[in-house]
PDB file of C-alpha atoms and ligand atoms in Angstrom:
ATOM      1  CA  MET A   1       0.000   0.000   0.000  1.00  0.00           C
ATOM      2  CA  ALA A   2       2.594   2.508   1.069  1.00  0.00           C
ATOM      3  CA  SER A   3       4.983   1.600  -1.728  1.00  0.00           C
ATOM      4  CA  SER A   4       2.339   1.890  -4.454  1.00  0.00           C
ATOM      5  CA  SER A   5       1.228   5.360  -3.361  1.00  0.00           C
ATOM      6  CA  THR A   6       4.832   6.472  -3.050  1.00  0.00           C
ATOM      7  CA  GLY A   7       5.353   5.074  -6.520  1.00  0.00           C
ATOM      8  CA  ALA A   8       2.412   7.043  -7.866  1.00  0.00           C
ATOM      9  CA  LEU A   9       3.688  10.225  -6.242  1.00  0.00           C
ATOM     10  CA  PHE A  10       7.148   9.583  -7.621  1.00  0.00           C
ATOM     11  CA  SER A  11       5.951   8.947 -11.168  1.00  0.00           C
ATOM     12  CA  SER A  12       3.649  11.966 -11.212  1.00  0.00           C
ATOM     13  CA  THR A  13       6.509  14.112  -9.959  1.00  0.00           C
ATOM     14  CA  VAL A  14       8.741  12.753 -12.711  1.00  0.00           C
ATOM     15  CA  VAL A  15       6.060  13.484 -15.323  1.00  0.00           C
ATOM     16  CA  LEU A  16       5.687  17.027 -14.012  1.00  0.00           C
ATOM     17  CA  MET A  17       9.441  17.615 -13.973  1.00  0.00           C
ATOM     18  CA  CYS A  18       9.848  16.343 -17.526  1.00  0.00           C
ATOM     19  CA  LEU A  19       7.071  18.620 -18.756  1.00  0.00           C
ATOM     20  CA  LEU A  20       9.068  21.523 -17.361  1.00  0.00           C
ATOM     21  CA  CYS A  21      12.539  20.348 -18.336  1.00  0.00           C
ATOM     22  CA  SER A  22      11.716  19.653 -21.979  1.00  0.00           C
ATOM     23  CA  THR A  23      10.445  23.184 -22.524  1.00  0.00           C
ATOM     24  CA  THR A  24      13.057  25.390 -20.903  1.00  0.00           C
ATOM     25  CA  GLU A  25      16.294  24.801 -22.776  1.00  0.00           C
ATOM     26  CA  ALA A  26      17.047  26.883 -25.873  1.00  0.00           C
ATOM     27  CA  LYS A  27      17.817  24.952 -29.023  1.00  0.00           C
ATOM     28  CA  ASP A  28      19.940  25.593 -32.098  1.00  0.00           C
ATOM     29  CA  PHE A  29      18.204  24.574 -35.330  1.00  0.00           C
ATOM     30  CA  LEU A  30      20.397  23.823 -38.322  1.00  0.00           C
ATOM     31  CA  VAL A  31      18.319  25.239 -41.173  1.00  0.00           C
ATOM     32  CA  GLY A  32      17.081  22.481 -43.453  1.00  0.00           C
ATOM     33  CA  GLY A  33      18.238  19.890 -40.920  1.00  0.00           C
ATOM     34  CA  LYS A  34      21.616  19.324 -42.567  1.00  0.00           C
ATOM     35  CA  THR A  35      24.840  21.227 -43.207  1.00  0.00           C
ATOM     36  CA  ASP A  36      24.047  21.857 -46.863  1.00  0.00           C
ATOM     37  CA  GLY A  37      20.399  22.626 -46.144  1.00  0.00           C
ATOM     38  CA  TRP A  38      20.500  26.248 -47.331  1.00  0.00           C
ATOM     39  CA  LYS A  39      20.181  25.708 -51.071  1.00  0.00           C
ATOM     40  CA  ILE A  40      17.600  25.571 -53.839  1.00  0.00           C
ATOM     41  CA  PRO A  41      15.328  22.626 -52.931  1.00  0.00           C
ATOM     42  CA  PHE A  42      15.108  19.694 -55.343  1.00  0.00           C
ATOM     43  CA  SER A  43      11.357  19.416 -54.920  1.00  0.00           C
ATOM     44  CA  GLN A  44       8.418  20.724 -52.958  1.00  0.00           C
ATOM     45  CA  SER A  45       8.724  17.919 -50.410  1.00  0.00           C
ATOM     46  CA  ASP A  46      12.369  18.815 -49.939  1.00  0.00           C
ATOM     47  CA  SER A  47      11.558  22.489 -49.384  1.00  0.00           C
ATOM     48  CA  LEU A  48      12.832  24.440 -46.422  1.00  0.00           C
ATOM     49  CA  ASN A  49       9.325  25.287 -45.302  1.00  0.00           C
ATOM     50  CA  GLU A  50       8.463  21.580 -45.107  1.00  0.00           C
ATOM     51  CA  TRP A  51      11.345  21.326 -42.665  1.00  0.00           C
ATOM     52  CA  ALA A  52      10.206  24.415 -40.748  1.00  0.00           C
ATOM     53  CA  GLN A  53       6.651  23.149 -40.398  1.00  0.00           C
ATOM     54  CA  VAL A  54       7.678  20.034 -38.528  1.00  0.00           C
ATOM     55  CA  SER A  55      10.020  21.926 -36.218  1.00  0.00           C
ATOM     56  CA  ARG A  56       8.900  23.709 -33.089  1.00  0.00           C
ATOM     57  CA  PHE A  57      10.591  27.088 -32.598  1.00  0.00           C
ATOM     58  CA  ARG A  58      10.407  28.932 -29.324  1.00  0.00           C
ATOM     59  CA  VAL A  59      11.609  32.306 -28.093  1.00  0.00           C
ATOM     60  CA  GLY A  60      15.292  31.939 -27.229  1.00  0.00           C
ATOM     61  CA  ASP A  61      16.005  29.254 -29.828  1.00  0.00           C
ATOM     62  CA  SER A  62      18.444  29.971 -32.652  1.00  0.00           C
ATOM     63  CA  LEU A  63      18.603  29.276 -36.358  1.00  0.00           C
ATOM     64  CA  VAL A  64      21.976  28.287 -37.790  1.00  0.00           C
ATOM     65  CA  TRP A  65      22.867  28.428 -41.482  1.00  0.00           C
ATOM     66  CA  LYS A  66      25.927  26.815 -43.059  1.00  0.00           C
ATOM     67  CA  TYR A  67      26.691  27.801 -46.640  1.00  0.00           C
ATOM     68  CA  ASP A  68      29.455  28.916 -48.961  1.00  0.00           C
ATOM     69  CA  GLU A  69      29.830  32.629 -48.246  1.00  0.00           C
ATOM     70  CA  LYS A  70      31.259  33.217 -51.741  1.00  0.00           C
ATOM     71  CA  THR A  71      28.102  32.114 -53.502  1.00  0.00           C
ATOM     72  CA  ASP A  72      25.242  32.584 -51.058  1.00  0.00           C
ATOM     73  CA  SER A  73      23.893  34.638 -48.171  1.00  0.00           C
ATOM     74  CA  VAL A  74      20.928  34.878 -45.830  1.00  0.00           C
ATOM     75  CA  LEU A  75      18.599  37.868 -45.879  1.00  0.00           C
ATOM     76  CA  GLN A  76      16.026  38.512 -43.194  1.00  0.00           C
ATOM     77  CA  VAL A  77      13.270  40.382 -44.978  1.00  0.00           C
ATOM     78  CA  SER A  78       9.736  41.689 -44.568  1.00  0.00           C
ATOM     79  CA  ARG A  79       6.761  39.544 -45.482  1.00  0.00           C
ATOM     80  CA  ALA A  80       6.231  41.547 -48.693  1.00  0.00           C
ATOM     81  CA  ASP A  81       9.865  41.135 -49.757  1.00  0.00           C
ATOM     82  CA  TYR A  82       9.658  37.427 -48.913  1.00  0.00           C
ATOM     83  CA  LEU A  83       6.608  37.002 -51.117  1.00  0.00           C
ATOM     84  CA  SER A  84       8.098  38.949 -54.027  1.00  0.00           C
ATOM     85  CA  CYS A  85      11.686  37.683 -53.508  1.00  0.00           C
ATOM     86  CA  ASN A  86      12.905  41.257 -53.363  1.00  0.00           C
ATOM     87  CA  VAL A  87      16.545  41.245 -52.196  1.00  0.00           C
ATOM     88  CA  SER A  88      17.093  45.004 -52.447  1.00  0.00           C
ATOM     89  CA  THR A  89      16.132  46.133 -48.940  1.00  0.00           C
ATOM     90  CA  PRO A  90      16.686  43.348 -46.397  1.00  0.00           C
ATOM     91  CA  ILE A  91      16.131  43.974 -42.683  1.00  0.00           C
ATOM     92  CA  THR A  92      19.450  42.234 -42.036  1.00  0.00           C
ATOM     93  CA  GLU A  93      21.970  40.642 -44.378  1.00  0.00           C
ATOM     94  CA  TYR A  94      24.249  37.806 -43.300  1.00  0.00           C
ATOM     95  CA  ASN A  95      27.074  36.606 -45.530  1.00  0.00           C
ATOM     96  CA  ASP A  96      29.682  35.041 -43.283  1.00  0.00           C
ATOM     97  CA  GLY A  97      28.923  31.430 -44.262  1.00  0.00           C
ATOM     98  CA  ASN A  98      28.063  30.454 -40.695  1.00  0.00           C
ATOM     99  CA  THR A  99      25.100  32.514 -39.594  1.00  0.00           C
ATOM    100  CA  LYS A 100      23.323  32.277 -36.278  1.00  0.00           C
ATOM    101  CA  VAL A 101      20.130  34.210 -35.595  1.00  0.00           C
ATOM    102  CA  VAL A 102      18.609  34.166 -32.119  1.00  0.00           C
ATOM    103  CA  LEU A 103      14.807  34.157 -32.249  1.00  0.00           C
ATOM    104  CA  LYS A 104      14.172  36.840 -29.671  1.00  0.00           C
ATOM    105  CA  LYS A 105      10.447  37.305 -30.076  1.00  0.00           C
ATOM    106  CA  SER A 106       7.405  35.307 -31.083  1.00  0.00           C
ATOM    107  CA  GLY A 107       5.799  35.587 -34.487  1.00  0.00           C
ATOM    108  CA  PRO A 108       6.889  35.005 -38.087  1.00  0.00           C
ATOM    109  CA  TYR A 109      10.422  35.479 -39.406  1.00  0.00           C
ATOM    110  CA  PHE A 110      11.075  35.627 -43.149  1.00  0.00           C
ATOM    111  CA  PHE A 111      14.378  34.637 -44.756  1.00  0.00           C
ATOM    112  CA  ILE A 112      15.415  34.454 -48.388  1.00  0.00           C
ATOM    113  CA  SER A 113      18.647  33.665 -50.163  1.00  0.00           C
ATOM    114  CA  GLY A 114      20.611  36.675 -51.393  1.00  0.00           C
ATOM    115  CA  ALA A 115      21.965  34.696 -54.355  1.00  0.00           C
ATOM    116  CA  LYS A 116      20.521  35.849 -57.653  1.00  0.00           C
ATOM    117  CA  GLY A 117      17.396  33.910 -58.613  1.00  0.00           C
ATOM    118  CA  HIS A 118      17.583  31.449 -55.707  1.00  0.00           C
ATOM    119  CA  CYS A 119      14.569  32.767 -53.772  1.00  0.00           C
ATOM    120  CA  ALA A 120      12.330  32.441 -56.819  1.00  0.00           C
ATOM    121  CA  LYS A 121      13.424  28.801 -57.063  1.00  0.00           C
ATOM    122  CA  GLY A 122      12.371  28.112 -53.494  1.00  0.00           C
ATOM    123  CA  GLN A 123      15.382  28.949 -51.328  1.00  0.00           C
ATOM    124  CA  LYS A 124      13.278  30.784 -48.794  1.00  0.00           C
ATOM    125  CA  LEU A 125      12.088  30.130 -45.283  1.00  0.00           C
ATOM    126  CA  ILE A 126       9.300  31.155 -42.931  1.00  0.00           C
ATOM    127  CA  VAL A 127       9.823  30.377 -39.276  1.00  0.00           C
ATOM    128  CA  VAL A 128       6.992  30.956 -36.826  1.00  0.00           C
ATOM    129  CA  VAL A 129       8.218  31.327 -33.271  1.00  0.00           C
ATOM    130  CA  LEU A 130       5.864  30.324 -30.474  1.00  0.00           C
ATOM    131  CA  SER A 131       5.682  32.429 -27.357  1.00  0.00           C
ATOM    132  CA  SER A 132       6.142  30.632 -24.061  1.00  0.00           C
ATOM    133  CA  LYS A 133       2.412  30.871 -23.266  1.00  0.00           C
ATOM    134  CA  HIS A 134       1.790  28.342 -26.044  1.00  0.00           C
ATOM    135  CA  ILE A 135       3.946  25.699 -24.420  1.00  0.00           C
ATOM    136  CA  PHE A 136       1.248  23.851 -22.482  1.00  0.00           C
ATOM    137  CA  THR A 137      -1.765  24.529 -24.658  1.00  0.00           C
ATOM    138  CA  SER A 138      -0.763  24.220 -28.304  1.00  0.00           C
ATOM    139  CA  GLY A 139       0.097  20.853 -29.738  1.00  0.00           C
ATOM    140  CA  ALA A 140      -0.349  22.109 -33.291  1.00  0.00           C
ATOM    141  CA  PRO A 141       2.747  22.621 -35.408  1.00  0.00           C
ATOM    142  CA  ALA A 142       3.605  26.189 -36.291  1.00  0.00           C
ATOM    143  CA  SER A 143       1.142  27.148 -38.974  1.00  0.00           C
ATOM    144  CA  SER A 144       2.283  29.242 -41.869  1.00  0.00           C
ATOM    145  CA  PRO A 145       1.360  32.903 -41.561  1.00  0.00           C
ATOM    146  CA  THR A 146      -0.013  33.096 -45.073  1.00  0.00           C
ATOM    147  CA  ASP A 147      -3.581  34.192 -45.487  1.00  0.00           C
ATOM    148  CA  GLY A 148      -5.293  30.805 -45.117  1.00  0.00           C
ATOM    149  CA  PRO A 149      -7.687  30.099 -42.238  1.00  0.00           C
ATOM    150  CA  ALA A 150      -6.041  29.555 -38.893  1.00  0.00           C
ATOM    151  CA  VAL A 151      -5.632  25.916 -37.922  1.00  0.00           C
ATOM    152  CA  ALA A 152      -7.620  25.068 -34.822  1.00  0.00           C
ATOM    153  CA  PRO A 153      -5.411  23.672 -32.053  1.00  0.00           C
ATOM    154  CA  THR A 154      -7.271  20.360 -31.958  1.00  0.00           C
ATOM    155  CA  SER A 155      -4.626  18.612 -29.940  1.00  0.00           C
ATOM    156  CA  SER A 156      -4.916  20.837 -26.879  1.00  0.00           C
ATOM    157  CA  ALA A 157      -7.481  18.553 -25.235  1.00  0.00           C
ATOM    158  CA  PRO A 158      -5.119  15.644 -24.386  1.00  0.00           C
ATOM    159  CA  TYR A 159      -2.825  18.071 -22.610  1.00  0.00           C
ATOM    160  CA  SER A 160      -5.463  19.373 -20.219  1.00  0.00           C
ATOM    161  CA  LEU A 161      -6.750  15.832 -19.769  1.00  0.00           C
ATOM    162  CA  ASN A 162      -3.230  14.739 -18.877  1.00  0.00           C
ATOM    163  CA  SER A 163      -2.669  17.497 -16.365  1.00  0.00           C
ATOM    164  CA  GLY A 164      -6.088  16.887 -14.798  1.00  0.00           C
ATOM    165  CA  LEU A 165      -5.194  13.218 -14.457  1.00  0.00           C
ATOM    166  CA  MET A 166      -1.850  14.148 -12.994  1.00  0.00           C
ATOM    167  CA  VAL A 167      -3.387  16.423 -10.356  1.00  0.00           C
ATOM    168  CA  MET A 168      -5.784  13.622  -9.433  1.00  0.00           C
ATOM    169  CA  MET A 169      -2.914  11.155  -9.199  1.00  0.00           C
ATOM    170  CA  MET A 170      -0.920  13.499  -6.980  1.00  0.00           C
ATOM    171  CA  LEU A 171      -3.892  14.205  -4.712  1.00  0.00           C
ATOM    172  CA  GLY A 172      -4.594  10.489  -4.555  1.00  0.00           C
ATOM    173  CA  SER A 173      -1.060   9.654  -3.537  1.00  0.00           C
ATOM    174  CA  LEU A 174      -0.984  12.445  -0.939  1.00  0.00           C
ATOM    175  CA  VAL A 175      -4.198  11.105   0.597  1.00  0.00           C
ATOM    176  CA  GLY A 176      -2.635   7.647   0.500  1.00  0.00           C
ATOM    177  CA  LEU A 177       0.442   8.900   2.337  1.00  0.00           C
ATOM    178  CA  VAL A 178      -1.648  10.604   5.020  1.00  0.00           C
ATOM    179  CA  LEU A 179      -3.732   7.453   5.574  1.00  0.00           C
ATOM    180  CA  VAL A 180      -0.596   5.322   5.924  1.00  0.00           C
TER     181      VAL A 180
HETATM  182  C1  LIG B   1      12.054  46.011 -54.108  1.00  0.00           C
HETATM  183  O1  LIG B   1      11.755  46.831 -52.978  1.00  0.00           O
HETATM  184  C2  LIG B   1      12.190  48.165 -53.149  1.00  0.00           C
HETATM  185  C3  LIG B   1      11.938  48.885 -51.825  1.00  0.00           C
HETATM  186  O2  LIG B   1      10.690  48.569 -51.294  1.00  0.00           O
HETATM  187  C4  LIG B   1      11.474  48.795 -54.304  1.00  0.00           C
HETATM  188  O3  LIG B   1      11.922  50.125 -54.487  1.00  0.00           O
HETATM  189  C5  LIG B   1      11.753  47.989 -55.575  1.00  0.00           C
HETATM  190  O4  LIG B   1      11.025  48.494 -56.650  1.00  0.00           O
HETATM  191  C6  LIG B   1      11.399  46.529 -55.360  1.00  0.00           C
HETATM  192  N1  LIG B   1      11.845  45.751 -56.508  1.00  0.00           N
HETATM  193  C7  LIG B   1      11.048  44.901 -57.137  1.00  0.00           C
HETATM  194  C8  LIG B   1      11.674  44.156 -58.271  1.00  0.00           C
HETATM  195  O5  LIG B   1       9.883  44.693 -56.787  1.00  0.00           O
END
């Protein structure tokens, strides 16, 4: 009796701690998922935005680009310049071949290649950074900020169910400890 309630308390504490620990450390994301990821994609399924959509970016994380600085660059641009592949007035230009950008605030970031013609061929990237308040409620991947309808966060229910269950488990094991 005593050991099972202690076990329940222990496991719920571990679950709680892991929920916290997995969300606090900042990550570096290698753009495209590989060292030569910053290039014209072979196909739609190989596109940089496919990669971005299955990644979860949070405030404090960083993007890292590796590329040949003689032939390419990274431009952070406005949404309009992203859509039109206009390289003439970037917000920031990076051309050192090993670029790291810290994602300091939530919302969309737009990047295009500075190499002539590359953006039009798909070497472009939208990264949507989640604010920390999304951590426990949104299970949906970062949706693209284009003008389509917003994706409903359908997967938020299991999270609240889980935490409700956890609270019940913890209360149960506390009661168990008191009774013993
Ligand atoms: C690019 O943007 C600049 C500044 O907004 C503008 O003057 C220029 O005409 C644009 N170029 C093209 C090709 O749209």
